[in-house]
């Protein structure tokens, strides 16, 4: 349908087994996402794209370990292992991802002092990536999301899609979660409350 877009979130080597921030079974989303890509007229990809020394990396905070949190000017931030560093193999899309038909690649997390889970807004919830305007200008009113990770970048993107007035569905079979301290259940509940359709 001309007014629908598939948004494929962060299907990158570092989120797949063997990667720096591997999501369990992350690579299993690839065939599912490829099937979705074939069915959609409009396809957008996101790519987590951090400069070395990014403020979301635990290695940038002496004494801190991955998966601990720190207070940033914009709120609490979970710290991660170094991942998806610009230009590295870990930041590349999974080699099996058939992304030829993608019309747009949104890169996010490229400002060193702020992280970005959502495809729409950085973690201050107000710095836009430009995606909402792009979709609106192209007459797209419904988005379907899949990719990695369910409870971080997929969920935040789906919530922001609703906040921006788009209908939003998440294809759970095409997602895998990090599930940190109950984050999968918490973010699933938030998506349901926001009117995100979980398929
Ligand atoms: C993601 C943590 C850090 C994600 C990205 O794609 O869900 N999670 N950066
Ligand atoms: Zn990241």
GROMACS .gro file of C-alpha atoms and ligand atoms in nm:
model
  209
    1UNK     CA    1   0.000   0.000   0.000
    2UNK     CA    2   0.126   0.344  -0.093
    3UNK     CA    3   0.048   0.494   0.249
    4UNK     CA    4   0.238   0.230   0.448
    5UNK     CA    5   0.607   0.188   0.523
    6UNK     CA    6   0.810  -0.093   0.673
    7UNK     CA    7   1.072   0.034   0.918
    8UNK     CA    8   1.354  -0.217   0.973
    9UNK     CA    9   1.533  -0.136   1.296
   10UNK     CA   10   1.907  -0.193   1.343
   11UNK     CA   11   1.957  -0.535   1.179
   12UNK     CA   12   2.333  -0.492   1.218
   13UNK     CA   13   2.619  -0.732   1.289
   14UNK     CA   14   2.682  -0.602   1.641
   15UNK     CA   15   2.328  -0.697   1.746
   16UNK     CA   16   2.362  -1.049   1.607
   17UNK     CA   17   2.540  -1.350   1.763
   18UNK     CA   18   2.915  -1.283   1.765
   19UNK     CA   19   2.858  -0.906   1.773
   20UNK     CA   20   2.954  -0.657   2.042
   21UNK     CA   21   2.599  -0.620   2.181
   22UNK     CA   22   2.461  -0.951   2.062
   23UNK     CA   23   2.088  -1.005   2.104
   24UNK     CA   24   2.005  -1.374   2.154
   25UNK     CA   25   1.888  -1.518   1.818
   26UNK     CA   26   1.921  -1.171   1.665
   27UNK     CA   27   2.013  -1.321   1.329
   28UNK     CA   28   1.688  -1.519   1.321
   29UNK     CA   29   1.499  -1.203   1.232
   30UNK     CA   30   1.676  -1.182   0.896
   31UNK     CA   31   1.457  -1.422   0.693
   32UNK     CA   32   1.141  -1.280   0.851
   33UNK     CA   33   1.244  -0.923   0.776
   34UNK     CA   34   1.344  -1.016   0.420
   35UNK     CA   35   0.994  -1.157   0.369
   36UNK     CA   36   0.842  -0.832   0.497
   37UNK     CA   37   1.069  -0.624   0.272
   38UNK     CA   38   0.930  -0.809  -0.030
   39UNK     CA   39   0.572  -0.726   0.071
   40UNK     CA   40   0.606  -0.352   0.132
   41UNK     CA   41   0.607  -0.079  -0.128
   42UNK     CA   42   0.811   0.154   0.093
   43UNK     CA   43   1.101   0.035   0.308
   44UNK     CA   44   1.307   0.242   0.552
   45UNK     CA   45   1.604   0.108   0.749
   46UNK     CA   46   1.767   0.240   1.062
   47UNK     CA   47   2.134   0.201   1.142
   48UNK     CA   48   2.277   0.257   1.489
   49UNK     CA   49   2.584   0.469   1.406
   50UNK     CA   50   2.798   0.583   1.698
   51UNK     CA   51   3.127   0.773   1.691
   52UNK     CA   52   3.410   0.603   1.886
   53UNK     CA   53   3.395   0.708   2.252
   54UNK     CA   54   3.017   0.761   2.242
   55UNK     CA   55   2.860   0.864   2.573
   56UNK     CA   56   2.635   0.554   2.576
   57UNK     CA   57   2.943   0.329   2.594
   58UNK     CA   58   3.038   0.208   2.943
   59UNK     CA   59   3.401   0.248   2.834
   60UNK     CA   60   3.346   0.625   2.828
   61UNK     CA   61   3.254   0.627   3.200
   62UNK     CA   62   3.543   0.527   3.428
   63UNK     CA   63   3.434   0.275   3.692
   64UNK     CA   64   3.112   0.187   3.507
   65UNK     CA   65   3.029  -0.149   3.351
   66UNK     CA   66   2.799  -0.229   3.058
   67UNK     CA   67   2.429  -0.250   3.150
   68UNK     CA   68   2.468  -0.012   3.447
   69UNK     CA   69   2.302   0.328   3.419
   70UNK     CA   70   2.420   0.687   3.445
   71UNK     CA   71   2.236   1.016   3.474
   72UNK     CA   72   2.268   1.225   3.162
   73UNK     CA   73   2.135   1.582   3.121
   74UNK     CA   74   1.837   1.427   2.938
   75UNK     CA   75   1.767   1.156   3.197
   76UNK     CA   76   1.879   0.807   3.286
   77UNK     CA   77   2.090   0.629   3.025
   78UNK     CA   78   2.177   0.260   3.016
   79UNK     CA   79   2.543   0.199   2.936
   80UNK     CA   80   2.635  -0.048   2.663
   81UNK     CA   81   2.944  -0.226   2.541
   82UNK     CA   82   3.110  -0.034   2.254
   83UNK     CA   83   2.892  -0.120   1.953
   84UNK     CA   84   2.798  -0.003   1.603
   85UNK     CA   85   3.098   0.226   1.575
   86UNK     CA   86   3.079   0.424   1.251
   87UNK     CA   87   3.251   0.253   0.961
   88UNK     CA   88   3.320  -0.076   1.140
   89UNK     CA   89   3.199  -0.420   1.036
   90UNK     CA   90   2.985  -0.435   1.350
   91UNK     CA   91   2.788  -0.136   1.226
   92UNK     CA   92   2.721  -0.294   0.885
   93UNK     CA   93   2.384  -0.448   0.814
   94UNK     CA   94   2.373  -0.827   0.859
   95UNK     CA   95   2.510  -0.972   0.533
   96UNK     CA   96   2.188  -1.170   0.479
   97UNK     CA   97   1.962  -0.865   0.501
   98UNK     CA   98   1.815  -0.790   0.161
   99UNK     CA   99   1.810  -0.413   0.187
  100UNK     CA  100   1.842  -0.329  -0.184
  101UNK     CA  101   1.489  -0.188  -0.198
  102UNK     CA  102   1.527   0.043   0.100
  103UNK     CA  103   1.437   0.400   0.006
  104UNK     CA  104   1.593   0.562   0.313
  105UNK     CA  105   1.850   0.475   0.576
  106UNK     CA  106   1.813   0.673   0.896
  107UNK     CA  107   2.136   0.679   1.095
  108UNK     CA  108   2.103   0.751   1.465
  109UNK     CA  109   2.319   0.789   1.771
  110UNK     CA  110   2.581   0.989   1.581
  111UNK     CA  111   2.596   1.277   1.832
  112UNK     CA  112   2.857   1.182   2.087
  113UNK     CA  113   2.673   1.327   2.388
  114UNK     CA  114   2.329   1.176   2.328
  115UNK     CA  115   2.202   0.827   2.254
  116UNK     CA  116   1.915   0.751   2.020
  117UNK     CA  117   1.701   0.441   2.049
  118UNK     CA  118   1.408   0.567   1.846
  119UNK     CA  119   1.405   0.612   1.470
  120UNK     CA  120   1.215   0.938   1.528
  121UNK     CA  121   1.377   1.114   1.827
  122UNK     CA  122   1.700   1.095   2.019
  123UNK     CA  123   1.691   0.999   2.386
  124UNK     CA  124   1.614   1.355   2.500
  125UNK     CA  125   1.276   1.279   2.333
  126UNK     CA  126   1.292   1.609   2.142
  127UNK     CA  127   1.582   1.609   1.893
  128UNK     CA  128   1.420   1.478   1.574
  129UNK     CA  129   1.586   1.251   1.320
  130UNK     CA  130   1.365   1.388   1.043
  131UNK     CA  131   1.182   1.060   0.987
  132UNK     CA  132   0.835   1.189   1.083
  133UNK     CA  133   0.859   1.473   0.832
  134UNK     CA  134   0.990   1.241   0.563
  135UNK     CA  135   0.704   0.997   0.610
  136UNK     CA  136   0.438   1.270   0.623
  137UNK     CA  137   0.572   1.442   0.316
  138UNK     CA  138   0.549   1.113   0.132
  139UNK     CA  139   0.189   1.055   0.239
  140UNK     CA  140   0.265   0.763   0.467
  141UNK     CA  141   0.028   0.722   0.762
  142UNK     CA  142   0.093   0.365   0.879
  143UNK     CA  143   0.421   0.205   0.979
  144UNK     CA  144   0.511  -0.157   1.047
  145UNK     CA  145   0.826  -0.221   1.250
  146UNK     CA  146   1.059  -0.516   1.295
  147UNK     CA  147   1.424  -0.567   1.390
  148UNK     CA  148   1.646  -0.531   1.696
  149UNK     CA  149   1.595  -0.496   1.976
  150UNK     CA  150   1.225  -0.539   2.061
  151UNK     CA  151   1.250  -0.369   2.400
  152UNK     CA  152   1.481  -0.082   2.303
  153UNK     CA  153   1.503   0.058   1.953
  154UNK     CA  154   1.193  -0.116   1.814
  155UNK     CA  155   0.974  -0.022   2.112
  156UNK     CA  156   1.091   0.340   2.133
  157UNK     CA  157   1.039   0.379   1.759
  158UNK     CA  158   0.687   0.234   1.778
  159UNK     CA  159   0.595   0.460   2.073
  160UNK     CA  160   0.724   0.767   1.892
  161UNK     CA  161   0.539   0.666   1.575
  162UNK     CA  162   0.214   0.670   1.777
  163UNK     CA  163   0.311   1.000   1.943
  164UNK     CA  164   0.360   1.145   1.594
  165UNK     CA  165   0.016   1.027   1.485
  166UNK     CA  166   0.110   0.726   1.274
  167UNK     CA  167  -0.069   0.393   1.302
  168UNK     CA  168   0.197   0.145   1.417
  169UNK     CA  169   0.233  -0.234   1.420
  170UNK     CA  170   0.523  -0.446   1.538
  171UNK     CA  171   0.584  -0.790   1.384
  172UNK     CA  172   0.716  -0.972   1.691
  173UNK     CA  173   0.839  -1.273   1.492
  174UNK     CA  174   1.076  -1.032   1.317
  175UNK     CA  175   1.214  -0.895   1.646
  176UNK     CA  176   1.435  -1.022   1.929
  177UNK     CA  177   1.482  -0.862   2.272
  178UNK     CA  178   1.770  -0.770   2.499
  179UNK     CA  179   1.542  -0.806   2.807
  180UNK     CA  180   1.737  -0.615   3.069
  181UNK     CA  181   1.573  -0.611   3.414
  182UNK     CA  182   1.224  -0.683   3.283
  183UNK     CA  183   1.248  -0.437   2.995
  184UNK     CA  184   1.066  -0.664   2.751
  185UNK     CA  185   0.751  -0.691   2.965
  186UNK     CA  186   0.762  -0.321   3.054
  187UNK     CA  187   0.803  -0.201   2.696
  188UNK     CA  188   0.545  -0.450   2.565
  189UNK     CA  189   0.292  -0.302   2.812
  190UNK     CA  190   0.382   0.052   2.709
  191UNK     CA  191   0.340  -0.032   2.341
  192UNK     CA  192  -0.003  -0.187   2.404
  193UNK     CA  193  -0.113   0.116   2.608
  194UNK     CA  194  -0.004   0.347   2.328
  195UNK     CA  195  -0.211   0.161   2.072
  196UNK     CA  196   0.073  -0.018   1.897
  197UNK     CA  197  -0.059  -0.332   1.731
  198UNK     CA  198   0.154  -0.633   1.824
  199UNK     CA  199   0.143  -0.897   1.552
  200LIG     C1  200   2.003  -0.059   2.067
  200LIG     C2  201   2.104  -0.045   2.272
  200LIG     C3  202   2.195   0.046   2.223
  200LIG     C4  203   1.896  -0.120   1.983
  200LIG     C5  204   2.093   0.034   2.016
  200LIG     O1  205   1.911  -0.123   1.858
  200LIG     O2  206   1.795  -0.168   2.041
  200LIG     N1  207   2.008  -0.095   2.193
  200LIG     N2  208   2.189   0.085   2.095
  201LIG    ZN1  209   2.347   0.204   2.021
   0.00000   0.00000   0.00000
